[in-house]
Amino acid sequence: YQLACKNNCHFSFNGAISPNISAFSICTILANTLDNSIEACAKIKTENDRFIAIDCVVNNNIQIITVTNSIKSINHNLKTTKNNPSEHGIGLYSIRRTVESLNGTLKITQKSNTFTLDIVFVIQVKA
């Protein structure tokens, strides 16, 4: 949140994360997603157009996480745009691998000025 604010990104979080999701899994998903979102927002010149919205829903044993952020332009191949790509570009891969390990799905939608990541997976309740 502080890094988003430091980059003048309007930030909102609504909903809840199930306590039955491992800290490692949720941190992998959210940390990488937020890093990517903040980086994308920082490229937008007009500060009023910078936003990150995280919406989380727990419905029975299903966790839904939707992250939407503003983007400067569509990145069709979803490759890193950093100067040293050999040292970066594994964030989305890490998110996808973690979601798949939770038997979930990940959907990416890009429109002219928004990037949306929809994640859905079953919450494994420990007996």
JSON list of C-alpha atoms in Angstrom, two decimals:
[
{"chain": "A", "resi": 1, "resn": "TYR", "atom": "CA", "xyz": [0.00, 0.00, 0.00]},
{"chain": "A", "resi": 2, "resn": "GLN", "atom": "CA", "xyz": [2.78, 2.41, 0.92]},
{"chain": "A", "resi": 3, "resn": "LEU", "atom": "CA", "xyz": [4.65, 1.74, -2.32]},
{"chain": "A", "resi": 4, "resn": "ALA", "atom": "CA", "xyz": [1.46, 2.29, -4.34]},
{"chain": "A", "resi": 5, "resn": "CYS", "atom": "CA", "xyz": [0.90, 5.59, -2.55]},
{"chain": "A", "resi": 6, "resn": "LYS", "atom": "CA", "xyz": [4.53, 6.58, -3.05]},
{"chain": "A", "resi": 7, "resn": "ASN", "atom": "CA", "xyz": [3.96, 6.10, -6.80]},
{"chain": "A", "resi": 8, "resn": "ASN", "atom": "CA", "xyz": [0.72, 8.12, -6.61]},
{"chain": "A", "resi": 9, "resn": "CYS", "atom": "CA", "xyz": [-1.47, 5.12, -7.44]},
{"chain": "A", "resi": 10, "resn": "HIS", "atom": "CA", "xyz": [-5.01, 5.21, -6.12]},
{"chain": "A", "resi": 11, "resn": "PHE", "atom": "CA", "xyz": [-5.33, 1.94, -4.19]},
{"chain": "A", "resi": 12, "resn": "SER", "atom": "CA", "xyz": [-8.38, 0.03, -2.98]},
{"chain": "A", "resi": 13, "resn": "PHE", "atom": "CA", "xyz": [-8.83, -3.35, -1.34]},
{"chain": "A", "resi": 14, "resn": "ASN", "atom": "CA", "xyz": [-12.24, -4.88, -0.75]},
{"chain": "A", "resi": 15, "resn": "GLY", "atom": "CA", "xyz": [-13.22, -8.25, 0.63]},
{"chain": "A", "resi": 16, "resn": "ALA", "atom": "CA", "xyz": [-11.38, -10.99, 2.45]},
{"chain": "A", "resi": 17, "resn": "ILE", "atom": "CA", "xyz": [-8.76, -13.68, 2.04]},
{"chain": "A", "resi": 18, "resn": "SER", "atom": "CA", "xyz": [-9.52, -17.05, 3.58]},
{"chain": "A", "resi": 19, "resn": "PRO", "atom": "CA", "xyz": [-7.33, -17.89, 6.59]},
{"chain": "A", "resi": 20, "resn": "ASN", "atom": "CA", "xyz": [-7.10, -21.43, 5.16]},
{"chain": "A", "resi": 21, "resn": "ILE", "atom": "CA", "xyz": [-4.76, -20.34, 2.36]},
{"chain": "A", "resi": 22, "resn": "SER", "atom": "CA", "xyz": [-1.08, -20.71, 3.15]},
{"chain": "A", "resi": 23, "resn": "ALA", "atom": "CA", "xyz": [0.79, -17.48, 3.78]},
{"chain": "A", "resi": 24, "resn": "PHE", "atom": "CA", "xyz": [3.36, -18.55, 1.20]},
{"chain": "A", "resi": 25, "resn": "SER", "atom": "CA", "xyz": [0.72, -18.98, -1.53]},
{"chain": "A", "resi": 26, "resn": "ILE", "atom": "CA", "xyz": [-1.14, -15.76, -0.86]},
{"chain": "A", "resi": 27, "resn": "CYS", "atom": "CA", "xyz": [2.11, -13.78, -0.56]},
{"chain": "A", "resi": 28, "resn": "THR", "atom": "CA", "xyz": [3.38, -15.20, -3.86]},
{"chain": "A", "resi": 29, "resn": "ILE", "atom": "CA", "xyz": [0.14, -14.24, -5.58]},
{"chain": "A", "resi": 30, "resn": "LEU", "atom": "CA", "xyz": [-0.36, -10.78, -4.08]},
{"chain": "A", "resi": 31, "resn": "ALA", "atom": "CA", "xyz": [3.26, -9.63, -3.86]},
{"chain": "A", "resi": 32, "resn": "ASN", "atom": "CA", "xyz": [3.96, -10.40, -7.51]},
{"chain": "A", "resi": 33, "resn": "THR", "atom": "CA", "xyz": [0.61, -9.00, -8.63]},
{"chain": "A", "resi": 34, "resn": "LEU", "atom": "CA", "xyz": [1.13, -5.78, -6.70]},
{"chain": "A", "resi": 35, "resn": "ASP", "atom": "CA", "xyz": [4.70, -5.37, -7.93]},
{"chain": "A", "resi": 36, "resn": "ASN", "atom": "CA", "xyz": [3.47, -5.70, -11.52]},
{"chain": "A", "resi": 37, "resn": "SER", "atom": "CA", "xyz": [0.52, -3.36, -10.92]},
{"chain": "A", "resi": 38, "resn": "ILE", "atom": "CA", "xyz": [2.62, -0.65, -9.29]},
{"chain": "A", "resi": 39, "resn": "GLU", "atom": "CA", "xyz": [5.20, -0.87, -12.07]},
{"chain": "A", "resi": 40, "resn": "ALA", "atom": "CA", "xyz": [2.45, -0.50, -14.70]},
{"chain": "A", "resi": 41, "resn": "CYS", "atom": "CA", "xyz": [0.85, 2.46, -12.90]},
{"chain": "A", "resi": 42, "resn": "ALA", "atom": "CA", "xyz": [4.16, 4.27, -12.56]},
{"chain": "A", "resi": 43, "resn": "LYS", "atom": "CA", "xyz": [4.41, 4.43, -16.37]},
{"chain": "A", "resi": 44, "resn": "ILE", "atom": "CA", "xyz": [1.21, 6.46, -16.66]},
{"chain": "A", "resi": 45, "resn": "LYS", "atom": "CA", "xyz": [1.85, 10.19, -16.88]},
{"chain": "A", "resi": 46, "resn": "THR", "atom": "CA", "xyz": [-1.43, 11.46, -15.44]},
{"chain": "A", "resi": 47, "resn": "GLU", "atom": "CA", "xyz": [-1.52, 10.63, -11.73]},
{"chain": "A", "resi": 48, "resn": "ASN", "atom": "CA", "xyz": [-5.34, 10.74, -11.65]},
{"chain": "A", "resi": 49, "resn": "ASP", "atom": "CA", "xyz": [-5.37, 7.82, -14.11]},
{"chain": "A", "resi": 50, "resn": "ARG", "atom": "CA", "xyz": [-3.24, 5.56, -11.89]},
{"chain": "A", "resi": 51, "resn": "PHE", "atom": "CA", "xyz": [-5.22, 2.98, -9.93]},
{"chain": "A", "resi": 52, "resn": "ILE", "atom": "CA", "xyz": [-5.01, -0.49, -8.44]},
{"chain": "A", "resi": 53, "resn": "ALA", "atom": "CA", "xyz": [-8.16, -2.25, -7.23]},
{"chain": "A", "resi": 54, "resn": "ILE", "atom": "CA", "xyz": [-8.13, -5.59, -5.44]},
{"chain": "A", "resi": 55, "resn": "ASP", "atom": "CA", "xyz": [-11.42, -7.38, -4.84]},
{"chain": "A", "resi": 56, "resn": "CYS", "atom": "CA", "xyz": [-11.49, -10.64, -2.90]},
{"chain": "A", "resi": 57, "resn": "VAL", "atom": "CA", "xyz": [-14.47, -12.90, -2.30]},
{"chain": "A", "resi": 58, "resn": "VAL", "atom": "CA", "xyz": [-14.73, -16.08, -0.28]},
{"chain": "A", "resi": 59, "resn": "ASN", "atom": "CA", "xyz": [-17.80, -18.04, -1.38]},
{"chain": "A", "resi": 60, "resn": "ASN", "atom": "CA", "xyz": [-18.19, -21.35, 0.46]},
{"chain": "A", "resi": 61, "resn": "ASN", "atom": "CA", "xyz": [-14.86, -23.04, -0.27]},
{"chain": "A", "resi": 62, "resn": "ILE", "atom": "CA", "xyz": [-13.93, -20.86, -3.27]},
{"chain": "A", "resi": 63, "resn": "GLN", "atom": "CA", "xyz": [-11.49, -17.93, -3.16]},
{"chain": "A", "resi": 64, "resn": "ILE", "atom": "CA", "xyz": [-11.83, -15.33, -5.89]},
{"chain": "A", "resi": 65, "resn": "ILE", "atom": "CA", "xyz": [-9.22, -12.60, -6.30]},
{"chain": "A", "resi": 66, "resn": "THR", "atom": "CA", "xyz": [-9.57, -9.90, -8.95]},
{"chain": "A", "resi": 67, "resn": "VAL", "atom": "CA", "xyz": [-6.84, -7.33, -9.41]},
{"chain": "A", "resi": 68, "resn": "THR", "atom": "CA", "xyz": [-7.39, -4.49, -11.87]},
{"chain": "A", "resi": 69, "resn": "ASN", "atom": "CA", "xyz": [-4.88, -1.77, -12.60]},
{"chain": "A", "resi": 70, "resn": "SER", "atom": "CA", "xyz": [-4.37, 0.98, -15.10]},
{"chain": "A", "resi": 71, "resn": "ILE", "atom": "CA", "xyz": [-1.87, 0.44, -17.90]},
{"chain": "A", "resi": 72, "resn": "LYS", "atom": "CA", "xyz": [-0.22, 2.70, -20.44]},
{"chain": "A", "resi": 73, "resn": "SER", "atom": "CA", "xyz": [-0.68, 0.21, -23.28]},
{"chain": "A", "resi": 74, "resn": "ILE", "atom": "CA", "xyz": [-1.48, -3.43, -23.92]},
{"chain": "A", "resi": 75, "resn": "ASN", "atom": "CA", "xyz": [1.45, -5.84, -23.57]},
{"chain": "A", "resi": 76, "resn": "HIS", "atom": "CA", "xyz": [0.40, -8.63, -25.95]},
{"chain": "A", "resi": 77, "resn": "ASN", "atom": "CA", "xyz": [3.20, -11.06, -25.09]},
{"chain": "A", "resi": 78, "resn": "LEU", "atom": "CA", "xyz": [3.18, -10.25, -21.33]},
{"chain": "A", "resi": 79, "resn": "LYS", "atom": "CA", "xyz": [6.96, -10.01, -21.26]},
{"chain": "A", "resi": 80, "resn": "THR", "atom": "CA", "xyz": [8.78, -7.79, -18.81]},
{"chain": "A", "resi": 81, "resn": "THR", "atom": "CA", "xyz": [9.48, -4.27, -20.01]},
{"chain": "A", "resi": 82, "resn": "LYS", "atom": "CA", "xyz": [12.39, -3.75, -17.62]},
{"chain": "A", "resi": 83, "resn": "ASN", "atom": "CA", "xyz": [15.83, -2.87, -18.97]},
{"chain": "A", "resi": 84, "resn": "ASN", "atom": "CA", "xyz": [17.40, -6.15, -17.85]},
{"chain": "A", "resi": 85, "resn": "PRO", "atom": "CA", "xyz": [14.80, -8.82, -18.76]},
{"chain": "A", "resi": 86, "resn": "SER", "atom": "CA", "xyz": [17.12, -11.73, -17.97]},
{"chain": "A", "resi": 87, "resn": "GLU", "atom": "CA", "xyz": [16.90, -10.75, -14.29]},
{"chain": "A", "resi": 88, "resn": "HIS", "atom": "CA", "xyz": [13.11, -10.17, -14.28]},
{"chain": "A", "resi": 89, "resn": "GLY", "atom": "CA", "xyz": [9.91, -11.49, -15.77]},
{"chain": "A", "resi": 90, "resn": "ILE", "atom": "CA", "xyz": [9.11, -14.40, -13.48]},
{"chain": "A", "resi": 91, "resn": "GLY", "atom": "CA", "xyz": [6.35, -12.72, -11.46]},
{"chain": "A", "resi": 92, "resn": "LEU", "atom": "CA", "xyz": [3.45, -13.76, -13.67]},
{"chain": "A", "resi": 93, "resn": "TYR", "atom": "CA", "xyz": [4.97, -17.21, -14.02]},
{"chain": "A", "resi": 94, "resn": "SER", "atom": "CA", "xyz": [5.17, -17.50, -10.21]},
{"chain": "A", "resi": 95, "resn": "ILE", "atom": "CA", "xyz": [1.55, -16.39, -9.85]},
{"chain": "A", "resi": 96, "resn": "ARG", "atom": "CA", "xyz": [0.37, -18.89, -12.47]},
{"chain": "A", "resi": 97, "resn": "ARG", "atom": "CA", "xyz": [2.41, -21.74, -10.94]},
{"chain": "A", "resi": 98, "resn": "THR", "atom": "CA", "xyz": [1.01, -21.00, -7.46]},
{"chain": "A", "resi": 99, "resn": "VAL", "atom": "CA", "xyz": [-2.59, -20.78, -8.69]},
{"chain": "A", "resi": 100, "resn": "GLU", "atom": "CA", "xyz": [-2.18, -24.05, -10.59]},
{"chain": "A", "resi": 101, "resn": "SER", "atom": "CA", "xyz": [-0.75, -25.72, -7.46]},
{"chain": "A", "resi": 102, "resn": "LEU", "atom": "CA", "xyz": [-4.02, -24.73, -5.76]},
{"chain": "A", "resi": 103, "resn": "ASN", "atom": "CA", "xyz": [-5.96, -26.34, -8.63]},
{"chain": "A", "resi": 104, "resn": "GLY", "atom": "CA", "xyz": [-7.16, -22.93, -9.67]},
{"chain": "A", "resi": 105, "resn": "THR", "atom": "CA", "xyz": [-7.49, -20.84, -12.78]},
{"chain": "A", "resi": 106, "resn": "LEU", "atom": "CA", "xyz": [-5.96, -17.56, -13.81]},
{"chain": "A", "resi": 107, "resn": "LYS", "atom": "CA", "xyz": [-7.44, -15.31, -16.50]},
{"chain": "A", "resi": 108, "resn": "ILE", "atom": "CA", "xyz": [-5.81, -12.17, -17.88]},
{"chain": "A", "resi": 109, "resn": "THR", "atom": "CA", "xyz": [-7.81, -9.48, -19.65]},
{"chain": "A", "resi": 110, "resn": "GLN", "atom": "CA", "xyz": [-6.27, -6.38, -21.17]},
{"chain": "A", "resi": 111, "resn": "LYS", "atom": "CA", "xyz": [-8.25, -3.47, -22.53]},
{"chain": "A", "resi": 112, "resn": "SER", "atom": "CA", "xyz": [-6.95, -0.16, -23.82]},
{"chain": "A", "resi": 113, "resn": "ASN", "atom": "CA", "xyz": [-6.19, 1.23, -20.37]},
{"chain": "A", "resi": 114, "resn": "THR", "atom": "CA", "xyz": [-6.77, -1.62, -17.90]},
{"chain": "A", "resi": 115, "resn": "PHE", "atom": "CA", "xyz": [-5.20, -4.93, -16.99]},
{"chain": "A", "resi": 116, "resn": "THR", "atom": "CA", "xyz": [-7.29, -7.43, -15.02]},
{"chain": "A", "resi": 117, "resn": "LEU", "atom": "CA", "xyz": [-6.11, -10.61, -13.37]},
{"chain": "A", "resi": 118, "resn": "ASP", "atom": "CA", "xyz": [-8.89, -12.98, -12.26]},
{"chain": "A", "resi": 119, "resn": "ILE", "atom": "CA", "xyz": [-7.88, -15.83, -9.98]},
{"chain": "A", "resi": 120, "resn": "VAL", "atom": "CA", "xyz": [-10.20, -18.56, -8.72]},
{"chain": "A", "resi": 121, "resn": "PHE", "atom": "CA", "xyz": [-9.29, -21.60, -6.65]},
{"chain": "A", "resi": 122, "resn": "VAL", "atom": "CA", "xyz": [-10.75, -24.03, -4.13]},
{"chain": "A", "resi": 123, "resn": "ILE", "atom": "CA", "xyz": [-9.78, -23.41, -0.54]},
{"chain": "A", "resi": 124, "resn": "GLN", "atom": "CA", "xyz": [-8.31, -26.56, 0.96]},
{"chain": "A", "resi": 125, "resn": "VAL", "atom": "CA", "xyz": [-9.68, -26.83, 4.47]},
{"chain": "A", "resi": 126, "resn": "LYS", "atom": "CA", "xyz": [-7.37, -28.71, 6.79]},
{"chain": "A", "resi": 127, "resn": "ALA", "atom": "CA", "xyz": [-9.03, -31.45, 8.83]}
]
